[in-house]
XYZ file of C-alpha atoms in Angstrom:
611
model
C 4.691 -33.691 -26.574
C 4.463 -36.681 -24.308
C 3.094 -36.579 -20.822
C 5.637 -35.697 -18.126
C 4.896 -37.475 -14.876
C 6.902 -38.761 -11.939
C 5.100 -42.081 -12.323
C 4.503 -42.793 -15.998
C 2.503 -45.916 -15.201
C -0.008 -44.078 -13.001
C -3.399 -43.579 -14.635
C -4.098 -40.020 -15.684
C -6.738 -38.135 -13.734
C -9.908 -37.459 -15.673
C -10.718 -33.802 -16.381
C -13.219 -32.230 -14.026
C -16.818 -32.218 -15.211
C -18.221 -28.983 -16.540
C -20.119 -28.116 -13.365
C -17.612 -29.417 -10.805
C -16.860 -27.016 -8.017
C -13.965 -26.334 -5.735
C -13.627 -25.250 -2.122
C -16.762 -23.104 -2.407
C -19.342 -25.474 -3.776
C -22.271 -23.303 -4.847
C -20.655 -21.472 -7.799
C -20.578 -23.235 -11.205
C -17.187 -23.464 -12.867
C -18.071 -21.194 -15.787
C -19.314 -18.508 -13.427
C -16.257 -18.989 -11.191
C -13.851 -18.416 -14.059
C -15.786 -15.338 -15.173
C -15.781 -13.960 -11.609
C -12.045 -14.527 -11.275
C -11.197 -12.905 -14.594
C -13.624 -10.036 -14.117
C -12.433 -9.439 -10.551
C -8.807 -9.408 -11.695
C -9.494 -6.902 -14.492
C -11.523 -4.692 -12.144
C -8.715 -4.871 -9.557
C -6.227 -3.596 -12.126
C -8.592 -0.775 -13.163
C -9.253 0.252 -9.553
C -5.536 0.906 -8.996
C -5.843 3.910 -11.319
C -8.576 5.450 -9.134
C -8.198 7.437 -5.914
C -8.559 5.342 -2.768
C -8.682 8.178 -0.254
C -9.252 11.933 -0.304
C -6.325 13.106 1.825
C -2.562 12.820 1.550
C -2.312 12.140 5.285
C -2.113 8.423 4.559
C 1.432 7.775 3.262
C 1.903 7.056 -0.404
C -0.524 9.662 -1.747
C -3.433 7.466 -2.865
C -5.494 10.497 -3.940
C -4.341 10.658 -7.584
C -6.430 9.402 -10.513
C -4.634 7.654 -13.344
C -1.337 7.130 -11.502
C -1.009 4.316 -8.951
C 1.375 4.851 -6.069
C 2.400 3.265 -2.797
C 0.318 0.237 -1.887
C -1.675 0.631 -5.114
C 1.368 -0.580 -7.058
C 1.429 -3.801 -5.041
C -2.273 -4.437 -5.603
C -1.711 -3.682 -9.291
C 0.960 -6.389 -9.519
C -1.211 -9.016 -7.804
C -4.213 -7.977 -9.916
C -2.167 -8.475 -13.082
C -1.057 -11.902 -11.867
C -4.670 -12.856 -11.149
C -5.792 -11.682 -14.581
C -2.986 -13.439 -16.473
C -3.428 -16.717 -14.607
C -7.193 -16.506 -15.110
C -6.677 -16.046 -18.860
C -4.354 -19.052 -18.819
C -7.013 -21.118 -17.043
C -9.391 -20.204 -19.883
C -6.799 -21.546 -22.344
C -6.308 -18.198 -24.104
C -3.647 -18.530 -26.769
C -0.337 -17.000 -25.729
C -0.927 -17.350 -21.982
C -0.576 -21.100 -21.426
C 3.192 -20.777 -20.981
C 2.514 -18.805 -17.793
C 1.189 -21.891 -15.990
C 3.232 -24.962 -16.969
C 2.065 -26.738 -13.782
C -1.597 -25.743 -14.119
C -3.500 -22.487 -13.704
C -6.171 -23.166 -11.052
C -3.849 -23.409 -8.035
C -1.842 -20.405 -9.204
C -4.907 -18.226 -9.738
C -6.187 -19.097 -6.254
C -2.992 -17.840 -4.621
C -2.779 -14.792 -6.901
C -6.360 -13.831 -6.043
C -5.596 -14.375 -2.364
C -2.546 -12.093 -2.672
C -4.616 -9.336 -4.298
C -7.380 -9.716 -1.708
C -5.004 -9.698 1.279
C -3.012 -6.676 0.080
C -6.099 -4.667 -0.926
C -8.053 -5.328 2.233
C -4.990 -4.654 4.360
C -4.659 -1.277 2.621
C -8.349 -0.474 3.105
C -8.095 -1.417 6.784
C -4.919 0.655 7.232
C -6.580 3.689 5.648
C -9.648 3.297 7.848
C -7.619 2.896 11.059
C -5.125 5.666 10.291
C -7.641 8.249 9.127
C -10.481 7.406 11.517
C -12.924 5.152 9.671
C -13.987 3.861 6.239
C -15.678 7.208 5.597
C -12.255 8.384 4.400
C -12.302 5.951 1.465
C -12.870 7.270 -2.033
C -14.904 5.145 -4.511
C -11.692 3.502 -5.735
C -11.132 1.994 -2.285
C -14.587 0.425 -2.280
C -14.150 -0.812 -5.852
C -10.849 -2.576 -5.123
C -12.285 -4.208 -1.998
C -15.270 -5.571 -3.947
C -13.182 -6.564 -6.985
C -10.635 -8.570 -4.987
C -13.407 -10.262 -3.001
C -15.175 -11.350 -6.187
C -11.911 -12.603 -7.698
C -11.131 -14.620 -4.557
C -14.610 -16.153 -4.387
C -14.370 -17.112 -8.036
C -10.892 -18.585 -7.630
C -11.896 -20.668 -4.619
C -14.782 -22.073 -6.653
C -12.484 -23.460 -9.341
C -12.341 -27.282 -9.412
C -9.625 -29.364 -7.850
C -8.957 -33.041 -7.287
C -10.123 -33.769 -3.737
C -7.504 -35.907 -1.939
C -8.535 -39.307 -0.665
C -9.065 -39.588 3.081
C -9.067 -42.662 5.265
C -12.173 -43.591 7.257
C -12.241 -43.078 11.002
C -11.374 -46.144 13.026
C -14.359 -46.760 15.359
C -11.993 -48.136 18.013
C -10.105 -44.836 18.258
C -10.649 -42.626 21.261
C -12.622 -39.416 20.917
C -9.431 -37.358 20.732
C -7.951 -39.600 18.011
C -11.154 -39.314 15.973
C -11.061 -35.528 16.346
C -7.444 -35.392 15.165
C -8.289 -37.641 12.217
C -11.210 -35.477 11.114
C -9.138 -32.331 11.552
C -6.357 -33.868 9.485
C -8.767 -34.825 6.705
C -10.172 -31.320 6.682
C -6.695 -29.843 6.451
C -5.838 -32.235 3.623
C -8.937 -31.141 1.725
C -8.074 -27.483 2.286
C -4.538 -28.025 0.960
C -6.038 -29.803 -2.017
C -7.755 -26.585 -3.025
C -4.327 -25.108 -3.673
C -2.675 -28.231 -5.094
C -1.128 -28.109 -8.523
C -3.242 -29.639 -11.275
C -0.402 -31.426 -12.972
C 3.339 -31.934 -13.308
C 5.575 -29.180 -14.599
C 6.258 -29.540 -18.299
C 9.829 -29.666 -19.496
C 11.034 -26.595 -21.298
C 10.870 -26.738 -25.091
C 14.117 -26.514 -26.987
C 15.214 -22.885 -27.126
C 18.097 -20.940 -28.513
C 20.858 -20.318 -25.959
C 20.533 -16.577 -26.482
C 16.839 -16.745 -25.595
C 17.597 -18.752 -22.474
C 20.226 -16.210 -21.423
C 17.735 -13.388 -21.965
C 15.204 -15.192 -19.763
C 17.816 -15.635 -17.015
C 18.689 -11.937 -17.295
C 15.002 -11.080 -16.963
C 14.643 -13.261 -13.866
C 17.677 -11.608 -12.268
C 16.343 -8.150 -13.142
C 13.023 -8.967 -11.478
C 14.854 -10.299 -8.416
C 16.942 -7.108 -8.196
C 13.828 -4.984 -8.571
C 11.949 -6.833 -5.834
C 14.932 -6.668 -3.456
C 15.520 -2.973 -4.147
C 11.834 -2.206 -3.612
C 11.762 -4.135 -0.331
C 14.892 -2.464 1.023
C 13.725 0.983 -0.054
C 10.201 0.910 1.404
C 9.798 4.355 2.961
C 7.093 3.725 5.542
C 5.827 0.889 7.701
C 2.504 0.241 5.951
C 4.290 -0.141 2.622
C 6.701 -2.764 3.970
C 3.928 -4.865 5.544
C 2.064 -4.746 2.243
C 5.278 -5.759 0.488
C 5.592 -8.823 2.724
C 2.012 -9.865 1.922
C 2.405 -9.259 -1.802
C 5.835 -10.856 -2.118
C 4.985 -13.895 0.013
C 1.696 -14.829 -1.640
C 2.859 -13.667 -5.067
C 5.928 -15.910 -4.847
C 3.676 -18.802 -3.807
C 1.411 -18.181 -6.819
C 4.310 -18.055 -9.265
C 5.742 -21.197 -7.700
C 2.426 -23.065 -7.984
C 2.207 -22.029 -11.628
C 5.488 -23.852 -12.239
C 7.446 -20.780 -13.331
C 9.946 -21.129 -10.486
C 10.632 -24.735 -11.463
C 11.272 -23.742 -15.058
C 13.522 -20.862 -13.976
C 15.443 -23.381 -11.858
C 15.854 -25.614 -14.905
C 17.340 -22.749 -16.889
C 19.686 -21.539 -14.164
C 20.806 -25.117 -13.559
C 21.554 -25.517 -17.255
C 23.621 -22.304 -17.262
C 24.837 -22.442 -13.675
C 28.091 -20.540 -14.044
C 26.455 -17.841 -16.131
C 23.605 -17.534 -13.625
C 25.998 -17.111 -10.698
C 27.972 -14.459 -12.578
C 24.739 -12.697 -13.518
C 23.567 -12.756 -9.892
C 26.765 -11.036 -8.752
C 26.435 -8.449 -11.532
C 22.837 -7.770 -10.478
C 23.943 -7.419 -6.848
C 26.721 -5.017 -7.888
C 24.095 -2.804 -9.539
C 22.201 -2.396 -6.258
C 24.144 0.664 -4.955
C 23.521 2.430 -8.266
C 19.761 2.122 -7.711
C 19.980 4.158 -4.480
C 19.894 7.932 -4.298
C 21.900 8.029 -1.046
C 23.899 5.755 1.233
C 20.991 5.006 3.597
C 19.868 1.711 2.114
C 23.368 0.642 1.094
C 23.894 0.322 4.859
C 21.307 -2.451 4.948
C 22.882 -3.968 1.850
C 26.355 -4.358 3.332
C 25.033 -5.793 6.605
C 22.889 -8.260 4.655
C 25.971 -9.382 2.714
C 27.932 -9.888 5.951
C 25.080 -11.873 7.473
C 24.569 -13.913 4.285
C 28.277 -14.714 3.972
C 28.427 -16.010 7.542
C 25.230 -18.024 6.954
C 26.791 -19.638 3.891
C 29.799 -20.641 5.985
C 27.474 -22.128 8.603
C 25.749 -24.030 5.805
C 28.930 -26.053 5.327
C 28.783 -27.132 8.958
C 25.026 -27.650 9.300
C 23.765 -28.142 5.758
C 26.495 -30.320 4.286
C 28.110 -32.034 7.277
C 24.989 -32.135 9.468
C 26.736 -30.728 12.581
C 24.427 -28.646 14.769
C 26.505 -25.592 15.780
C 24.765 -23.176 18.182
C 27.793 -20.976 18.849
C 28.836 -20.178 15.303
C 28.605 -16.408 15.750
C 31.631 -16.646 18.060
C 33.844 -17.362 15.027
C 32.552 -14.146 13.450
C 33.558 -12.388 16.656
C 37.012 -13.980 16.684
C 37.689 -12.706 13.168
C 36.328 -9.239 13.968
C 38.362 -8.890 17.170
C 41.537 -10.206 15.526
C 41.221 -7.702 12.663
C 40.364 -4.866 15.058
C 43.436 -5.520 17.212
C 45.768 -5.152 14.206
C 43.833 -2.352 12.473
C 45.716 0.541 14.052
C 42.770 1.487 16.272
C 43.885 3.778 19.140
C 42.076 1.538 21.658
C 44.006 -1.557 20.577
C 46.701 -2.476 23.123
C 48.954 -3.876 20.366
C 49.508 -0.575 18.578
C 50.051 -2.147 15.143
C 48.460 -1.330 11.789
C 48.411 -4.180 9.294
C 47.327 -3.716 5.668
C 43.923 -5.144 4.914
C 45.212 -8.275 3.172
C 47.231 -9.107 6.275
C 44.274 -8.309 8.570
C 42.137 -10.688 6.508
C 44.685 -13.456 6.963
C 44.877 -12.747 10.696
C 41.080 -12.776 11.144
C 40.465 -15.890 9.062
C 43.506 -17.635 10.563
C 42.468 -16.874 14.145
C 38.973 -18.268 13.486
C 40.506 -21.332 11.826
C 42.710 -21.981 14.862
C 39.784 -21.622 17.231
C 37.701 -23.905 15.024
C 40.332 -26.618 15.245
C 40.865 -26.112 18.991
C 37.149 -26.343 19.716
C 36.410 -29.063 17.171
C 39.268 -31.443 17.967
C 38.072 -32.452 21.456
C 34.342 -32.180 20.793
C 33.574 -33.512 17.313
C 33.491 -37.089 18.545
C 30.149 -36.093 20.063
C 26.936 -36.243 18.072
C 23.577 -34.504 17.898
C 22.363 -32.655 20.967
C 25.625 -33.181 22.866
C 27.614 -31.423 20.151
C 25.042 -28.618 20.040
C 25.390 -28.032 23.789
C 29.199 -27.891 23.545
C 29.118 -25.356 20.700
C 26.557 -23.283 22.589
C 28.943 -23.280 25.535
C 31.806 -22.137 23.301
C 29.790 -19.157 22.144
C 29.121 -18.091 25.715
C 32.749 -18.717 26.758
C 33.945 -16.444 23.943
C 31.621 -13.614 24.970
C 32.526 -13.888 28.669
C 36.247 -14.077 27.865
C 36.292 -10.856 25.838
C 34.241 -9.222 28.585
C 36.857 -10.140 31.219
C 40.044 -9.345 29.280
C 39.780 -5.687 30.290
C 42.879 -5.266 32.425
C 40.942 -5.732 35.669
C 39.446 -9.216 35.641
C 42.132 -10.456 33.264
C 44.846 -9.241 30.882
C 44.224 -5.997 28.987
C 43.479 -7.209 25.463
C 39.892 -6.443 24.412
C 38.917 -3.515 26.721
C 36.110 -5.583 28.204
C 32.581 -4.347 27.587
C 33.866 -1.195 25.847
C 35.354 -3.290 23.058
C 37.751 -2.043 20.394
C 36.493 1.314 19.143
C 37.563 3.972 16.610
C 38.581 1.339 14.037
C 39.823 3.299 11.005
C 38.376 2.940 7.544
C 40.181 0.749 5.070
C 42.613 2.263 2.613
C 43.733 -0.104 -0.132
C 45.953 1.044 -2.997
C 45.003 4.639 -2.331
C 41.264 3.910 -2.341
C 39.688 5.254 0.869
C 36.597 3.227 1.740
C 35.377 5.947 4.098
C 35.194 8.644 1.434
C 32.656 9.247 -1.326
C 33.618 8.399 -4.875
C 32.056 9.137 -8.234
C 31.575 6.212 -10.632
C 29.937 6.837 -14.029
C 28.199 9.905 -12.655
C 26.887 8.086 -9.563
C 28.066 9.109 -6.103
C 29.115 6.044 -4.116
C 29.253 6.532 -0.351
C 31.059 4.751 2.467
C 28.643 1.851 2.880
C 28.442 1.316 -0.880
C 32.259 0.986 -0.946
C 32.114 -1.695 1.717
C 29.194 -3.291 -0.139
C 31.426 -3.891 -3.170
C 34.242 -5.215 -0.954
C 31.853 -7.574 0.820
C 30.518 -8.709 -2.547
C 34.045 -9.754 -3.567
C 34.476 -11.661 -0.310
C 31.117 -13.364 -0.830
C 32.290 -14.410 -4.297
C 35.274 -16.122 -2.648
C 32.992 -17.841 -0.122
C 30.612 -19.000 -2.872
C 33.558 -20.395 -4.838
C 34.824 -22.268 -1.781
C 31.347 -23.608 -1.041
C 30.799 -24.830 -4.608
C 34.198 -26.425 -5.005
C 34.160 -28.112 -1.610
C 30.554 -29.286 -1.965
C 31.260 -30.923 -5.328
C 34.530 -32.481 -4.213
C 35.296 -35.811 -2.628
C 35.305 -34.230 0.835
C 31.890 -32.673 0.095
C 30.419 -36.058 -0.733
C 31.925 -37.362 2.507
C 30.165 -34.532 4.403
C 26.834 -35.489 2.868
C 27.430 -39.155 3.741
C 28.153 -38.202 7.365
C 25.034 -36.039 7.442
C 22.766 -38.762 6.112
C 24.081 -41.663 8.208
C 27.347 -41.363 10.104
C 27.418 -45.020 11.105
C 27.044 -46.181 7.511
C 29.670 -43.652 6.369
C 32.151 -44.931 8.937
C 31.440 -48.485 7.829
C 32.315 -47.493 4.260
C 35.755 -46.293 5.330
C 35.177 -42.543 5.738
C 37.258 -40.993 8.517
C 34.368 -39.258 10.259
C 36.415 -37.257 12.752
C 38.775 -35.839 10.132
C 35.926 -35.018 7.730
C 33.926 -33.235 10.413
C 36.955 -31.328 11.662
C 37.644 -30.037 8.142
C 34.040 -28.840 7.871
C 34.219 -27.159 11.267
C 37.536 -25.439 10.513
C 36.490 -24.315 7.031
C 33.184 -22.900 8.267
C 34.962 -21.072 11.101
C 37.528 -19.500 8.758
C 34.812 -18.223 6.407
C 33.018 -16.605 9.338
C 36.281 -14.987 10.430
C 36.784 -13.679 6.900
C 33.446 -11.857 7.077
C 34.288 -10.630 10.576
C 37.326 -8.708 9.315
C 35.078 -6.528 7.153
C 32.422 -6.205 9.852
C 34.979 -4.707 12.249
C 35.779 -1.874 9.831
C 32.153 -1.301 8.804
C 30.853 -0.925 12.370
C 33.908 1.049 13.646
C 33.554 -0.840 16.965
C 33.471 -4.466 18.076
C 31.892 -5.244 21.451
C 30.869 -8.506 23.181
C 27.161 -7.630 22.846
C 27.378 -8.050 19.075
C 27.974 -11.805 19.363
C 25.119 -13.255 21.393
C 23.369 -16.574 20.936
C 20.009 -14.830 20.476
C 18.860 -11.236 20.256
C 16.337 -8.986 18.513
C 18.691 -8.038 15.667
C 21.001 -10.388 13.723
C 23.666 -11.530 13.304
C 23.541 -13.980 16.192
C 23.730 -17.759 16.352
C 19.955 -18.290 16.468
C 19.303 -16.113 13.409
C 22.199 -17.647 11.504
C 20.866 -21.150 12.074
C 17.352 -19.999 11.145
C 18.698 -18.478 7.918
C 20.232 -21.814 6.906
C 17.145 -23.876 7.797
C 14.567 -21.495 6.322
C 16.595 -20.765 3.205
C 17.338 -24.411 2.465
C 20.043 -26.546 4.050
C 22.775 -27.833 1.760
C 22.020 -25.381 -1.055
C 24.100 -22.407 -2.112
C 21.393 -19.822 -2.768
C 19.049 -20.873 0.059
C 21.035 -19.436 2.997
C 21.676 -16.253 1.001
C 17.951 -15.699 0.512
C 17.142 -16.750 4.075
C 19.791 -14.452 5.553
C 18.586 -11.522 3.453
C 15.009 -11.944 4.679
C 15.962 -12.606 8.301
C 18.086 -9.461 8.422
C 15.736 -7.215 6.476
C 12.459 -8.108 8.186
C 13.515 -7.423 11.828
C 15.067 -4.110 10.774
C 11.885 -3.049 9.010
C 9.583 -4.252 11.814
C 11.213 -2.217 14.585
C 8.178 0.083 14.663
C 6.172 -2.801 16.195
C 8.189 -2.558 19.412
C 7.538 -5.445 21.786
C 5.317 -7.193 19.217
C 8.149 -7.392 16.690
C 9.496 -10.794 17.711
C 5.970 -12.157 18.139
C 5.000 -11.259 14.561
C 8.353 -12.477 13.307
C 7.954 -15.799 15.128
C 4.463 -16.331 13.707
C 5.820 -15.710 10.208
C 8.578 -18.271 10.739
C 6.120 -20.859 12.044
C 3.872 -20.406 9.006
C 6.806 -20.637 6.630
C 8.085 -23.845 8.186
C 4.576 -25.307 8.257
C 3.928 -24.735 4.570
C 7.497 -25.122 3.273
C 9.498 -27.241 5.735
C 12.231 -27.989 3.204
C 13.156 -24.293 3.022
C 12.540 -21.593 0.473
C 15.132 -22.975 -1.965
C 15.493 -26.666 -1.220
C 17.514 -29.337 -2.917
C 15.702 -32.279 -4.472
C 16.583 -34.709 -1.674
C 15.038 -32.560 1.072
C 12.006 -31.762 -1.047
C 11.224 -35.435 -1.582
C 11.878 -36.224 2.080
C 9.446 -33.628 3.405
C 6.735 -34.312 0.807
C 6.993 -38.058 0.367
C 3.412 -38.557 1.617
C 1.864 -35.744 -0.410
C -0.635 -36.924 -3.005
C -0.619 -34.708 -6.075
C -2.958 -35.829 -8.847
C -1.279 -36.183 -12.193
C -2.934 -34.563 -15.189
C -1.879 -35.399 -18.738
C -0.242 -32.579 -20.666
C -1.545 -32.108 -24.178
C 0.834 -31.621 -27.026
C 1.405 -27.985 -27.821
C -0.176 -26.793 -24.586
């Protein structure tokens, strides 16, 4: 097979000499690989030992031969370290695991195992009153992960070139230059060793099986994260999932999975919805289905905002108000006893009312303001969000007309009943008991399917290309004959109607709609700040990016409530780190990826035939 490189004319990097070293320079390469492999194997073995003597620490880490709790997470990262280490040795049958090179992947896998294991050891020591409460297995896993990490950091890498310091620079400029060079060298330790190889020709059935496997793993990871039973387990899950994802991505497996899903895009989308529909059947009760339905509502609204921000490039800081308009409109016609209208529309009519009301408000707000650009438009939309909240607060019959009951909101909203199917009652499907929130989960999944269809069709259409042109350079787009005002107004109205569509379901799920649910910022989403963060962190302009970003941004604050006042601090630090290391978002399109990494220097390594 020929070499795959972004620049075919660039000279190939020479292989590292036998005794070249990496970030830690005193360990020979042969010893480093042996340490990494041995540490990974010992990490896996230690997960079948007892780590503590008492069941007081949650997860019951006292059993020999059966890993549980945090041991399962260390087991996964230990297996990744071992497999990537075997691939770095060139063991037959393992090279396919690292199409982009093994050394960078094994570094991150070893770091994931080390971080999760040492976090667990520290948690045991703090919770139980000291390291004296560790069993031999706890000491073994701490030593094994440390050895694997030291070995991985000693693996060779291509040190990036750095520019010399300009002697005419000031002292501060020289300090920044040296710090930048040091940071570049540190990043080089985790740089990929070569380009990702193209997938070999495979049978379509095999490719479909691989896609099904990827979706099954995604469902398993999501279900595990949602169902974490105690705080220590969820923090360990964040460490394992974050660094484990980075390791798999550095290995090139994510890029190859993207190639396959792109080749079978329609099938992949259908498979993703099928996997999501299986989520309620993995739960023993309705507790975690509650999180599932709220995540779907949040993700659907984020996808609508992605049309406005990601495709059209319009910074909207009051988008949550359109969710509130749809929710209030549906609540007022839902037959709730606190509604002053006293009408009860069927759900299909309530959906049209909610989406239509948001559409009207989108046009009314967008028509006079969309001739503004940038920060000015953002300030106007922020003002609209606050005006909406204050208006529904004052329409209580005292400060204004009696429409929304002021701060009390519209309460006692009845459950939906469509074609004799009561969404508030339990139902039995194939022997599984499906509760109230699971019923709304399936309904919200259907609505998300509609939103995804609208997003795909509009993004690939002529109007979608006009949105992208406006986003990239509005002046140039106008010069090419695009009606910028009309194009932006369509984006604004469409995004608002999709948010209103999700709001109609939210009103029935929460039983009550109040002004406090639709703030610009708050500790718990959905609010405008979290919605915008979901789009940016997930990947602007992509379909799956905001869905992933919204899922994480809703799940993490809910699971970190035990941290109290430190919750937002820890959450903010995590966001800063994510944007520092992956500014293009978790799932970025090719344009953004090239834009944010245009100055990155990744050495190209030739790919041998049959490797």
